[in-house]
Coordinates of C-alpha atoms and ligand atoms in Angstrom, one line a residue:
X1405 CA 175.6 76.8 72.6
X1406 CA 176.8 75.7 76.2
X1407 CA 177.6 71.7 76.6
X1408 CA 175.7 71.0 79.6
X1409 CA 175.5 67.2 80.1
X1410 CA 173.1 65.7 78.4
X1411 CA 173.4 68.1 75.8
X1412 CA 176.0 66.2 73.8
X1413 CA 175.0 65.0 69.9
X1414 CA 174.4 67.0 66.2
X1415 CA 171.0 68.8 67.5
X1416 CA 173.3 70.6 70.0
X1417 CA 176.5 70.6 68.2
X1418 CA 174.5 72.3 64.9
X1419 CA 170.9 72.6 65.4
X1420 CA 169.9 73.6 62.2
X1421 CA 171.9 70.9 59.9
X1422 CA 170.2 68.4 62.5
X1423 CA 166.9 70.1 62.1
X1424 CA 167.0 70.3 58.2
X1425 CA 167.8 66.7 58.1
X1426 CA 165.5 65.3 60.6
X1427 CA 162.3 66.8 58.9
X1428 CA 163.1 65.7 56.5
X1429 CA 164.3 61.8 57.0
X1430 CA 161.3 61.7 59.4
X1431 CA 159.3 61.9 56.4
X1432 CA 157.5 65.1 57.7
X1433 CA 157.8 67.1 54.4
X1434 CA 159.1 67.0 51.3
X1435 CA 161.3 70.4 50.2
X1436 CA 161.5 69.6 46.8
X1437 CA 158.6 71.8 45.6
X1438 CA 160.1 74.2 43.2
X1439 CA 158.7 77.3 44.9
X1440 CA 161.1 78.4 47.7
X1441 CA 159.2 78.5 51.1
X1442 CA 156.9 76.3 50.2
X1443 CA 157.4 72.8 51.0
X1444 CA 154.9 69.3 50.6
X1445 CA 153.3 67.9 53.5
X1446 CA 153.8 64.6 53.2
X1447 CA 150.9 62.2 54.5
X1448 CA 152.9 61.3 57.9
X1449 CA 153.4 65.3 58.7
X1450 CA 150.0 65.9 57.8
X1451 CA 148.6 63.4 60.1
X1452 CA 150.7 65.4 62.7
X1453 CA 149.2 68.9 61.7
X1454 CA 145.9 67.1 61.7
X1455 CA 146.3 65.6 65.1
X1456 CA 147.2 68.9 66.6
X1457 CA 144.2 70.7 64.9
X1458 CA 142.1 67.9 66.3
X1459 CA 142.8 69.0 69.8
X1460 CA 143.2 73.1 69.0
X1461 CA 139.3 72.1 67.6
X1462 CA 137.8 70.3 70.9
X1463 CA 139.3 73.4 72.8
X1464 CA 138.0 76.1 70.6
X1465 CA 134.7 74.3 70.0
X1466 CA 134.1 73.5 73.5
X1467 CA 134.6 77.4 74.2
X1468 CA 132.0 78.1 71.8
X1469 CA 133.9 78.6 69.0
X1470 CA 132.2 77.9 65.4
X1471 CA 134.9 77.2 62.8
X1472 CA 134.3 79.1 59.1
X1473 CA 136.1 79.0 55.8
X1474 CA 136.9 82.3 54.2
X1475 CA 138.1 82.8 50.6
X1476 CA 141.5 82.9 50.1
X1477 CA 141.5 86.5 47.8
X1478 CA 140.9 89.3 49.2
X1479 CA 140.7 92.8 47.5
X1480 CA 142.7 95.5 47.5
X1481 CA 140.6 98.3 49.0
X1482 CA 139.1 96.0 51.8
X1483 CA 142.9 95.1 52.8
X1484 CA 144.0 99.0 52.7
X1485 CA 141.4 100.0 55.4
X1486 CA 143.2 99.8 58.8
X1487 CA 146.7 101.8 58.4
X1488 CA 148.9 100.0 60.9
X1489 CA 148.0 96.3 59.4
X1490 CA 149.0 97.6 55.6
X1491 CA 152.2 99.2 57.1
X1492 CA 152.9 95.9 59.1
X1493 CA 152.2 93.4 55.8
X1494 CA 152.5 95.5 52.7
X1495 CA 156.1 94.2 52.3
X1496 CA 154.7 90.6 52.4
X1497 CA 151.8 90.4 50.3
X1498 CA 151.5 88.1 47.1
X1499 CA 149.3 90.0 44.6
X1500 CA 146.9 88.8 41.8
X1501 CA 146.7 91.0 39.1
X1502 CA 145.8 89.8 35.9
X1503 CA 143.6 86.9 35.0
X1504 CA 144.1 84.7 31.9
X1505 CA 145.2 87.5 29.2
X1506 CA 143.3 90.0 31.0
X1507 CA 144.7 92.7 33.8
X1508 CA 142.0 92.6 37.1
X1509 CA 140.1 95.7 37.4
X1510 CA 140.6 95.1 41.1
X1511 CA 143.7 94.0 42.4
X1512 CA 143.2 90.4 44.4
X1513 CA 145.8 89.7 47.1
X1514 CA 146.9 86.3 48.7
X1515 CA 145.4 86.4 52.9
X1516 CA 148.7 86.7 55.0
X1517 CA 146.1 86.7 57.6
X1518 CA 142.1 87.0 57.5
X1519 CA 140.8 90.2 59.4
X1520 CA 140.4 92.1 56.2
X1521 CA 138.8 89.1 54.3
X1522 CA 136.4 89.1 57.4
X1523 CA 135.6 92.3 58.7
X1524 CA 133.8 93.8 55.8
X1525 CA 131.2 90.6 56.4
X1526 CA 131.1 91.4 59.9
X1527 CA 129.3 94.4 60.0
X1528 CA 126.8 92.3 57.7
X1529 CA 126.8 89.8 60.7
X1530 CA 126.4 91.9 63.7
X1531 CA 122.8 93.7 63.8
X1532 CA 122.6 93.8 67.6
X1533 CA 124.0 93.1 71.1
X1534 CA 122.0 89.6 70.6
X1535 CA 124.6 88.6 68.4
X1536 CA 127.7 88.8 70.6
X1537 CA 129.6 87.7 71.5
X1538 CA 130.8 86.2 67.7
X1539 CA 133.5 83.7 68.1
X1540 CA 134.6 82.2 64.6
X1541 CA 138.0 80.7 63.3
X1542 CA 139.5 78.7 60.3
X1543 CA 142.1 77.0 59.6
X1544 CA 143.9 77.5 56.4
X1545 CA 147.1 78.1 54.3
X1546 CA 148.2 81.6 54.3
X1547 CA 151.0 83.4 52.2
X1548 CA 153.7 85.6 53.5
X1549 CA 156.7 86.2 51.3
X1550 CA 159.4 86.1 53.9
X1551 CA 162.3 87.9 53.3
X1552 CA 165.0 85.9 55.7
X1553 CA 166.3 82.5 55.3
X1554 CA 163.0 80.1 54.9
X1555 CA 162.5 77.0 57.0
X1556 CA 160.6 74.4 57.2
X1557 CA 157.4 74.4 59.6
X1558 CA 159.0 77.5 61.0
X1559 CA 159.5 80.1 58.8
X1560 CA 157.5 79.5 55.7
X1561 CA 156.2 81.6 52.4
X1562 CA 152.9 79.5 52.6
X1563 CA 151.9 78.1 55.7
X1564 CA 148.5 76.4 57.5
X1565 CA 147.4 78.7 60.2
X1566 CA 144.8 78.8 62.6
X1567 CA 143.2 82.0 63.1
X1568 CA 140.3 82.6 65.9
X1569 CA 138.4 85.9 65.5
X1570 CA 136.1 87.2 68.1
X1571 CA 133.4 90.6 68.7
X1572 CA 132.5 91.7 71.6
X1573 CA 130.3 94.2 73.2
X1574 CA 132.3 95.7 75.8
X1575 CA 136.1 96.1 76.2
X1576 CA 135.9 93.6 79.3
X1577 CA 134.2 91.1 77.3
X1578 CA 137.2 91.2 75.0
X1579 CA 139.4 91.1 78.0
X1580 CA 138.0 87.6 79.3
X1581 CA 138.5 86.5 76.0
X1582 CA 142.0 87.1 76.1
X1583 CA 142.0 84.9 79.3
X1584 CA 139.7 82.6 77.5
X1585 CA 142.5 82.1 74.5
X1586 CA 145.6 82.0 77.1
X1587 CA 143.8 78.9 79.0
X1588 CA 143.0 77.0 75.6
X1589 CA 146.6 77.5 74.7
X1590 CA 147.8 76.0 78.0
X1591 CA 145.5 73.0 77.4
X1592 CA 146.9 72.9 74.0
X1593 CA 150.8 73.0 75.3
X1594 CA 149.8 69.8 77.3
X1595 CA 148.8 67.7 74.9
X1596 CA 151.8 69.0 72.3
X1597 CA 154.2 69.2 75.7
X1598 CA 155.3 72.3 74.8
X1599 CA 155.6 74.5 77.7
X1600 CA 156.0 78.3 77.0
X1601 CA 156.1 81.7 78.3
X1602 CA 153.2 84.2 77.9
X1603 CA 154.5 87.4 77.4
X1604 CA 152.6 90.5 76.6
X1605 CA 155.0 92.4 73.8
X1606 CA 156.2 95.9 73.7
X1607 CA 154.4 98.4 71.9
X1608 CA 156.9 98.2 69.4
X1609 CA 156.8 94.5 68.9
X1610 CA 153.2 93.9 69.1
X1611 CA 150.4 92.6 65.9
X1612 CA 150.0 95.6 63.3
X1613 CA 146.3 97.4 64.0
X1614 CA 146.5 95.5 67.7
X1615 CA 145.9 97.5 71.2
X1616 CA 148.7 94.7 72.5
X1617 CA 149.8 91.4 71.9
X1618 CA 149.9 88.5 74.1
X1619 CA 152.9 86.1 72.3
X1620 CA 153.5 82.4 73.5
X1621 CA 157.3 81.6 73.1
X1622 CA 158.6 78.5 73.3
X1623 CA 162.4 77.4 73.7
X1624 CA 164.5 76.1 70.9
X1625 CA 167.2 73.6 71.9
X1626 CA 169.8 76.9 70.2
X1627 CA 168.9 78.8 73.6
X1628 CA 166.5 81.0 71.5
X1629 CA 163.0 81.4 71.5
X1630 CA 160.3 81.0 69.0
X1631 CA 156.8 82.4 68.8
X1632 CA 154.1 79.3 68.7
X1633 CA 151.2 81.9 68.7
X1634 CA 150.1 85.3 69.1
X1635 CA 147.3 86.3 70.8
X1636 CA 145.5 90.0 70.3
X1637 CA 143.6 92.6 72.1
X1638 CA 142.4 95.0 69.1
X1639 CA 139.9 96.8 71.2
X1640 CA 138.1 98.9 68.4
X1641 CA 141.0 99.5 66.5
X1642 CA 139.7 97.7 63.3
X1643 CA 135.9 98.1 63.9
X1644 CA 136.8 101.6 63.6
X1645 CA 138.3 101.1 60.3
X1646 CA 135.8 98.6 59.0
X1647 CA 132.4 100.3 60.4
X1648 CA 131.3 96.8 62.6
X1649 CA 128.7 98.4 65.0
X1650 CA 125.8 96.9 66.6
X1651 CA 122.9 98.3 68.6
X1652 CA 123.2 98.1 72.0
X1653 CA 120.1 97.7 74.9
X1654 CA 119.3 101.5 74.6
X1655 CA 119.1 101.5 71.1
X1656 CA 123.0 103.1 70.5
X1657 CA 125.3 101.9 68.0
X1658 CA 128.7 101.0 69.0
X1659 CA 131.8 99.7 68.0
X1660 CA 132.6 96.0 68.5
X1661 CA 135.8 95.3 70.9
X1662 CA 137.6 92.3 69.1
X1663 CA 140.2 89.9 69.6
X1664 CA 142.4 87.1 67.7
X1665 CA 144.1 84.4 68.5
X1666 CA 146.5 83.0 65.8
X1667 CA 148.7 79.7 65.9
X1668 CA 150.8 78.3 62.3
X1669 CA 152.2 75.1 61.5
X1670 CA 155.3 76.1 63.4
X1671 CA 154.3 74.2 66.3
X1672 CA 155.2 71.2 64.5
X1673 CA 158.6 72.3 64.2
X1674 CA 158.8 72.9 67.8
X1675 CA 157.6 69.6 68.6
X1676 CA 160.0 68.6 66.3
X1677 CA 163.0 70.7 67.6
X1678 CA 162.1 70.3 71.2
X1679 CA 161.9 66.8 71.6
X1680 CA 163.9 65.5 69.2
X1681 CA 167.2 63.8 69.5
X1682 CA 169.8 62.5 66.9
X1683 CA 167.7 59.3 66.1
X1684 CA 165.1 61.0 65.1
X1685 CA 161.6 62.6 66.2
X1686 CA 160.3 62.0 69.7
X1687 CA 156.5 62.8 69.5
X1688 CA 154.1 63.1 72.2
X1689 CA 151.4 59.8 72.4
X1690 CA 148.5 62.1 72.3
X1691 CA 149.4 63.3 68.8
X1692 CA 151.6 61.3 67.4
X1693 CA 150.4 59.5 63.5
X1694 CA 152.0 56.6 64.8
X1695 CA 151.5 55.7 68.4
X1696 CA 152.3 52.0 68.4
X1697 CA 154.4 50.0 66.0
X1698 CA 154.3 46.4 66.8
X1699 CA 157.8 44.7 65.2
X1700 CA 157.9 41.0 64.7
X1701 CA 161.0 39.6 65.2
X1702 CA 161.0 36.5 63.1
X1703 CA 163.3 33.2 62.6
X1704 CA 161.5 30.0 62.7
X1705 CA 157.7 29.9 63.5
X1706 CA 156.6 33.0 61.5
X1707 CA 152.8 32.6 60.9
X1708 CA 152.0 32.2 64.9
X1709 CA 154.0 35.4 65.5
X1710 CA 152.6 37.4 63.0
X1711 CA 148.9 35.9 64.6
X1712 CA 150.0 37.2 68.0
X1713 CA 151.1 40.8 66.5
X1714 CA 147.7 40.9 64.8
X1715 CA 145.8 40.0 68.1
X1716 CA 147.7 42.5 70.1
X1717 CA 146.6 45.2 67.2
X1718 CA 143.3 44.8 67.1
X1719 CA 142.8 44.7 71.4
X1720 CA 144.7 48.1 70.6
X1721 CA 142.8 49.4 67.8
X1722 CA 139.7 48.5 70.2
X1723 CA 140.7 51.4 72.4
X1724 CA 141.5 53.9 69.2
X1725 CA 145.0 53.2 69.2
X1726 CA 146.9 54.4 65.8
X1727 CA 148.6 51.2 65.7
X1728 CA 150.7 49.5 62.9
X1729 CA 152.6 46.3 62.4
X1730 CA 155.8 46.6 60.5
X1731 CA 156.2 43.1 58.3
X1732 CA 158.6 44.1 56.1
X1733 CA 161.3 42.1 54.7
X1734 CA 163.9 44.6 56.6
X1735 CA 166.1 43.1 59.5
X1736 CA 164.6 44.2 63.1
X1737 CA 167.8 46.5 63.5
X1738 CA 166.5 48.8 60.6
X1739 CA 163.1 48.4 61.4
X1740 CA 164.0 49.7 65.5
X1741 CA 166.0 52.5 63.5
X1742 CA 162.7 53.4 61.5
X1743 CA 160.7 53.4 64.4
X1744 CA 163.0 55.8 66.2
X1745 CA 163.3 58.4 63.3
X1746 CA 159.3 58.4 63.2
X1747 CA 159.0 59.5 66.5
X1748 CA 156.4 56.5 67.2
X1749 CA 156.0 56.9 71.0
X1750 CA 156.0 53.1 72.2
X1751 CA 157.2 50.5 70.3
X1752 CA 156.2 46.2 70.7
X1753 CA 158.8 43.8 70.0
X1754 CA 157.6 40.4 69.7
X1755 CA 159.4 37.4 68.7
X1756 CA 158.9 33.5 69.2
X1757 CA 160.3 34.0 73.5
X1758 CA 157.4 36.7 73.8
X1759 CA 154.8 34.2 71.8
X1760 CA 155.5 31.7 74.3
X1761 CA 154.9 33.3 77.3
X1762 CA 152.4 35.6 76.3
X1763 CA 153.8 39.0 76.7
X1764 CA 155.2 41.5 74.5
X1765 CA 158.5 44.1 75.0
X1766 CA 157.2 47.1 75.6
X1767 CA 160.0 49.8 74.8
X1768 CA 159.5 54.2 75.0
X1769 CA 160.8 56.0 72.5
X1770 CA 161.6 59.1 74.9
X1771 CA 163.9 57.1 77.2
X1772 CA 164.1 54.1 75.7
X1773 CA 163.2 52.2 78.6
X1774 CA 162.4 48.6 77.8
X1775 CA 159.6 46.2 79.9
X1776 CA 158.0 43.2 79.5
X1777 CA 154.3 43.1 79.9
X1778 CA 151.7 40.5 79.9
X1779 CA 149.7 40.4 76.7
X1780 CA 146.4 40.1 78.9
X1781 CA 147.2 43.6 80.6
X1782 CA 148.4 45.6 77.0
X1783 CA 145.5 47.8 76.8
X1784 CA 146.1 49.1 80.2
X1785 CA 149.8 49.1 80.1
X1786 CA 149.9 51.4 76.5
X1787 CA 147.3 53.0 78.3
X1788 CA 148.9 54.2 81.4
X1789 CA 152.5 54.4 79.6
X1790 CA 151.2 56.9 77.0
X1791 CA 150.7 59.3 80.0
X1792 CA 153.3 58.7 81.6
X1793 CA 155.0 59.6 78.5
X1794 CA 153.0 62.7 77.7
X1795 CA 153.5 64.0 81.4
X1796 CA 157.5 63.2 81.2
X1797 CA 158.5 65.1 78.3
X1798 CA 156.1 68.1 79.0
X1799 CA 158.1 68.1 82.6
X1800 CA 161.2 67.5 80.8
X1801 CA 160.7 70.3 78.6
X1802 CA 159.4 72.9 81.1
X1803 CA 162.6 72.0 83.3
X1804 CA 164.7 72.9 80.2
X1805 CA 162.9 76.1 79.9
X1806 CA 162.9 77.0 83.3
X1807 CA 167.0 76.3 83.7
X1808 CA 167.4 78.3 80.6
X1809 CA 166.2 81.8 82.2
X1810 CA 168.3 83.7 84.1
X1811 CA 168.4 87.0 86.3
X1812 CA 170.5 89.6 85.3
X1813 CA 170.6 93.4 87.2
X1814 CA 172.7 94.9 84.1
X1815 CA 173.1 94.5 80.4
X1816 CA 176.5 93.3 80.6
X1817 CA 175.5 89.7 81.8
X1818 CA 173.9 88.9 78.3
X1819 CA 176.5 86.7 76.6
X1820 CA 175.2 83.5 76.1
X1821 CA 171.9 82.1 73.8
X1822 CA 169.2 81.9 76.4
X1823 CA 166.8 83.5 78.0
X1824 CA 167.7 86.6 80.4
X1825 CA 165.1 88.7 82.7
X1826 CA 165.6 91.9 84.1
X1827 CA 164.0 95.1 84.9
X1828 CA 163.2 97.9 82.6
X1829 CA 162.1 101.5 82.7
X1830 CA 158.9 100.8 80.2
X1831 CA 160.8 103.8 78.1
X1832 CA 160.4 103.3 74.1
X1833 CA 163.9 105.0 73.6
X1834 CA 165.7 102.9 76.5
X1835 CA 163.9 99.8 75.1
X1836 CA 165.3 100.2 71.6
X1837 CA 168.7 100.9 73.1
X1838 CA 168.8 97.2 75.1
X1839 CA 168.0 95.3 71.9
X1840 CA 170.5 97.5 69.6
X1841 CA 173.3 97.1 72.2
X1842 CA 172.3 93.5 72.8
X1843 CA 171.4 92.4 69.1
X1844 CA 168.2 90.3 70.9
X1845 CA 164.7 91.4 71.3
X1846 CA 162.9 92.3 74.5
X1847 CA 160.0 89.7 74.3
X1848 CA 157.9 91.5 77.1
X1849 CA 156.4 91.2 80.4
X1850 CA 154.5 87.9 81.8
X1851 CA 151.2 88.6 80.8
X1852 CA 149.8 87.3 84.3
X1853 CA 152.0 89.5 85.7
X1854 CA 155.1 89.4 88.4
X1855 CA 156.2 91.1 91.6
X1856 CA 159.4 93.3 90.9
X1857 CA 161.6 96.2 92.6
X1858 CA 165.0 97.1 91.1
X1859 CA 166.4 99.1 88.5
X1860 CA 166.2 99.6 84.5
X1861 CA 169.2 97.2 83.5
X1862 CA 170.2 99.7 80.9
X1863 CA 169.4 103.2 82.4
X1864 CA 169.5 102.0 85.9
X1865 CA 165.8 103.9 86.9
X1866 CA 164.2 102.4 89.5
X1867 CA 161.3 100.0 87.9
X1868 CA 158.7 97.3 88.9
X1869 CA 158.4 95.8 85.0
X1870 CA 160.4 92.8 84.6
X1871 CA 161.2 92.1 80.8
X1872 CA 162.5 88.8 79.5
X1873 CA 164.7 88.9 76.7
X1874 CA 166.4 86.9 74.1
X1875 CA 167.5 85.9 70.4
X1876 CA 164.5 84.7 68.6
X1877 CA 163.8 82.2 66.0
Ligands
ZN424 ZN1 165.4 101.9 81.0

């Protein structure tokens, strides 16, 4: 890892060690559950996930999606209907084959994703064009037997999952859905301060059963990328396998066109990784489980300082801010340490000086910046500081992402841990050769497209296609 200015510290020196430690110390999860790859959501971590889910829900509800909850178990015969899908997941599936002392007649599997649970029912739900588009989603736990080393939030065998499934009368309808999904992703990324690249995956890297896949890739502090979301165009691949049809206006029966949009608890891991520092987490105010922590600094007149803190707390609660007071017996230094570790966006330090002047000392977690604020202006100050933090965190991460993309003409220029961008002839054999030689993945081409005229970095054939290449987490 290159050590640029400001890239010192434990996070950049040994990311894995830093990350594994910080997620547990900050209280995002408990890794002591006795099944590998399955962690416990602690109250603080789960609240962060729920706040992200709240934003996701708001965005998908506003675009006409409806929330559902399907059963966890899927019958084997339903799972086996779409051949590419089975091939993609069969090594990762957990099976339930016994109930009590008896073997089950029909083996059941724990959903690794819910296409095979939902699609047999879609045909019952959809009769005519009037039932379309069908837009549903669920937020559930899914199970995939990861063989690579597991990692909190990023690579788990049981994980929290958002999945939206849509059916449309036409391919254009499904294409418009992909665009809408990307708009949702864009809005969500502002809320969670996580810029990304929306890249159309290569054919050999698309979701099993999809016609094409758009991955949303974020940059990790290692210079590697992590896929945060997958948006998939299925066309009629699944609707043919599951016989999902509708009657159009002319009375003809046609297969529906389908899409899906998936995201997982990885978002929590990515936020921790991108914004955290050696002191702990740094959380965006819009989703932080605790948005403001008031720290009473007490040496003498205890009661008056605590009353003053309580007054500030109530003012902030009136505008729905998640605020608490750390009135523990700890010394102020330990309280600051704890607030920093948990990534609480704003700390309000209040002692006898603040009480006397009717002020508070406001400290930003992201910059460490401190300033004195009048008590009467506290609501406006907090609101505007939240907006500034939110914007600054997004912009800093975006700059980091852009700084880590390097244009190349030849394969031999690929050396460091970063994202490389270069020409590719679009031949699968040549693409796989690029991956073999570099040991990295071709992430794909920018969804929105970009102008290029040049040569393939490997075979030197003329091309107008640019691809992004990186190591992935
Ligand atoms: Zn080539």
